[in-house]
Amino acid sequence: MQQDLITQARAWLAEDPDPDTRAELAGLVDAGDLDALADRFSGTLQFGTAGLRGELGAGPMRMNRSVVIRAAAGLAAYLEANGGTGGLVVIGYDARYKSADFARDTAAVMTGAGLRAAVLPRPLPTPVLAYAIRHLGAVAGVEVTASHNPPRDNGYKVYLGDGSQIVPPADAEIAAAIAAVGALDGVPRPESGWETLGEEVLEAYLARTDAVLSPGSPRTARTVHTALHGVGTAVLTAAFARAGFPEPVLVAEQADPDPAFPTVAFPNPEEPGAMDLAFATACRARPDLVIANDPDADRCAVAVPDASAEGGWRMLRGDEVGALLAAHLVNRGVSGVFAESIVSSSLLGRIAAKAGLGYEETLTGFKWIARVEGLRYGYEEALGYCVDPEGVRDKDGITAALLITELASALKEEGRTLLDLLDDLALEHGLHATDQLSVRVEDLTVIADAMRRLRETPPASLAGLPVTSAEDLSRGTDALPPTDGLRYHLTGARVIVRPSGTEPKLKCYLEAVVPVGSAEELPAARAKGAELLAGIKRDLSAAAGI
């Protein structure tokens, strides 16, 4: 075992093109650190529907140039086998450690395989890459990003020519092609031959962002913006300037890209503490809204003034923003289908039904939402919104920010706020209270054990509400393909439990629906919703053993 590890490490070392990871691995071999070597050589980073994502470092279980070159070679082989011969592959990247290197390696591999490669001009939001694929008529796109993961991570997200992320069976076919790649010396990687795109691609994307707004709509809402050390600042401020909104007040400490993410524990607006600097800035600037993008700017978080909240600002849940954007689009008279993932609030379905619009539920992820026939609007509770599917068939934190600021502006002209509109929706459709039980683990067996426990002994009731049906989503349903998850329907509530696809987390999505007869009943309904969610969370934790 010991000798096998050393042999594997030395073989990897011999073909590793990166001096940084070579030095790291050589140090481990010289020190005889078998635990560290076993961790890096216990398997290979698996390519799935989220592409690749993992910790940076040496070896097949880490994100590094060797792994990326193999992934690119496998993708190139898949494209060649599926009619993409000679086609264009567009490559984007964020500002994380090694992102530019991974993008360049991908361009070199695509060029060496006889495909055409074009790289975005600098670190830019993921939605710009998703837009560029269709705009340029590419056969595929790659975005090097780990989105809102910790600083030590990076990732590799693959889109096909329709501008949507890959779904089965493409993921398995690409994974098989990656596994078939031989020695790296056999992967041609020329030093040049690909194109570095100019500003015209970004200009085309920005011109498209104008299309999400109504001509002549109010543009008066004032915002504070944080990019959380990611790549969103320049593109969002340019989009706001084109639209005629007041210039956002930037959270200066977080406005510039920084792969160390020095001011946050996790660069995710949903994580505790991530918005502290934004709220401090808001207390000084007194805007109408706080807007946050995650580091690759495909997500959008919104906070509003609320005298009853600690510090005077309240983060809206993703489900609340999802409902607000839907109501705004309905008010504008849009047509088409509204879609969301199964873990998002059922309120969207009620809004769509009342408006006479189509509605669909999908599995988790925009790779599924973006494929809904006739899609006009899609969202997911994890702060992802697709408000312009003809332009970007993915979540887009820039256009979502524009649309929510337009809505806030229209309400401001009426002397109203986003919270007032949320009250209106509760009166019309019932109060939809949502929450999440999210458990981050070091040991993935904790997640597997919890899922097994729930499958073997499903709860009969939660928070005193009887479970009326329990579905094991791994078997699929009439409307959904199989996925690792469990869904419980209760009288007036719903629970979905699933392992995260991108982080070491078990996620439980909770919803309670409380009827509301009048505005006077809203405070009591909110209290009832919060009580039910707390009870469900408590009982579910006990049932899952977490």
C-alpha angles and dihedrals in degrees: 000000000000093000091045091056093049091047092050092047093050092048090051091046092054093063102030107122095196119087091203096058092037089058091046093050095042088054092053092047093048091048092047090231097171096172092057091044092049089052091054097041102038091107138314131292103262121236110220142148089301089051109225129333130165150115118308115248145091126309138041094291093059137066108257142133094273092054091045093049090053091047091050092047090050092048091049091051091049092051092048090051092049103051099276097117110149092359128142122263116194117207127200131177142188129225098267124124110289095003094121091047092051091049092050092048090051091051091049093050093048091049091047090051092056097258124122116248130198124183124204111249098250141340105316138165117285091242089064089059092046089051094046093057094066095030091058097036094242125173091220145354135212126203117193104211143118091204108208098350121125120284093261092064136080134174149194120227120191128206128183126220095280088068094247128117117259122273131185132325091025092060093055092044092051090046090053090050090050091051089053094057110112129202115343089236086069093058108090110229111176119197093236143000102108128101127246105211122229133224093282092086092054090044090054091050092049091048088054093052089067088065093070092066129075114248110255095010119149113274101183106112114116120219144195112211134198125185091191090231090306136117101272104093102081096041095045094047090048091051092049091049092051090049093051098242120145110274109269117247104238126223091237096202091057104031100095125066112262121167091204091063087210100184100049136057090215121011092229121111089219094060120095112267097012092109098042095103091045091054091047089053090047092053088059099039098038096209127175092242142015114217124192129185124198116240097278091038098232091118128061127202123192131200127185136196110269120170091201094057124089108266091010096273130097127198111225115227116245089248090055093052089045091055093044093053090047092051090049092052091047089051088053090055100244122171131211137063128322114210139182139167120266091253093061127090120287087224090090090062091053092049091050093047093050089051093047092243129140118260134195137179120212138180117278116290139051090257084078100034092052091057096059110123112250093006114183099164135006135176144174127206091240090081096273121137132175106197099158108039092168089061104032120017092199139056113299122194093190100056091039089056091051093050097047089048090051089052092048089050093052091049091046089057087056093047090251137115141214088262090058090054091049088055090052091052092049091052092048101042107014128266108295106199115188135182140161134229104207122179120190113204138191092203115054091203087075088067094045091049092050092050091047092049092051092047093050096042111021114192116259092206140005124203088353092302115123116239102238096186137007122199128192100212092196085080092054126230135238089272104029136055117233119288134164101264147101127225126197124190116202132179100281096352145068135204131192123186122193141148112252114255094215108029138040092261140121108218126200117187116204131192131177122184117206120186115235122201101182143359089262089062095055098090092050091046091052091049090049091049092050091048092051093048092049090050093047091049092050095047094042091052089054093047092049095042093234 
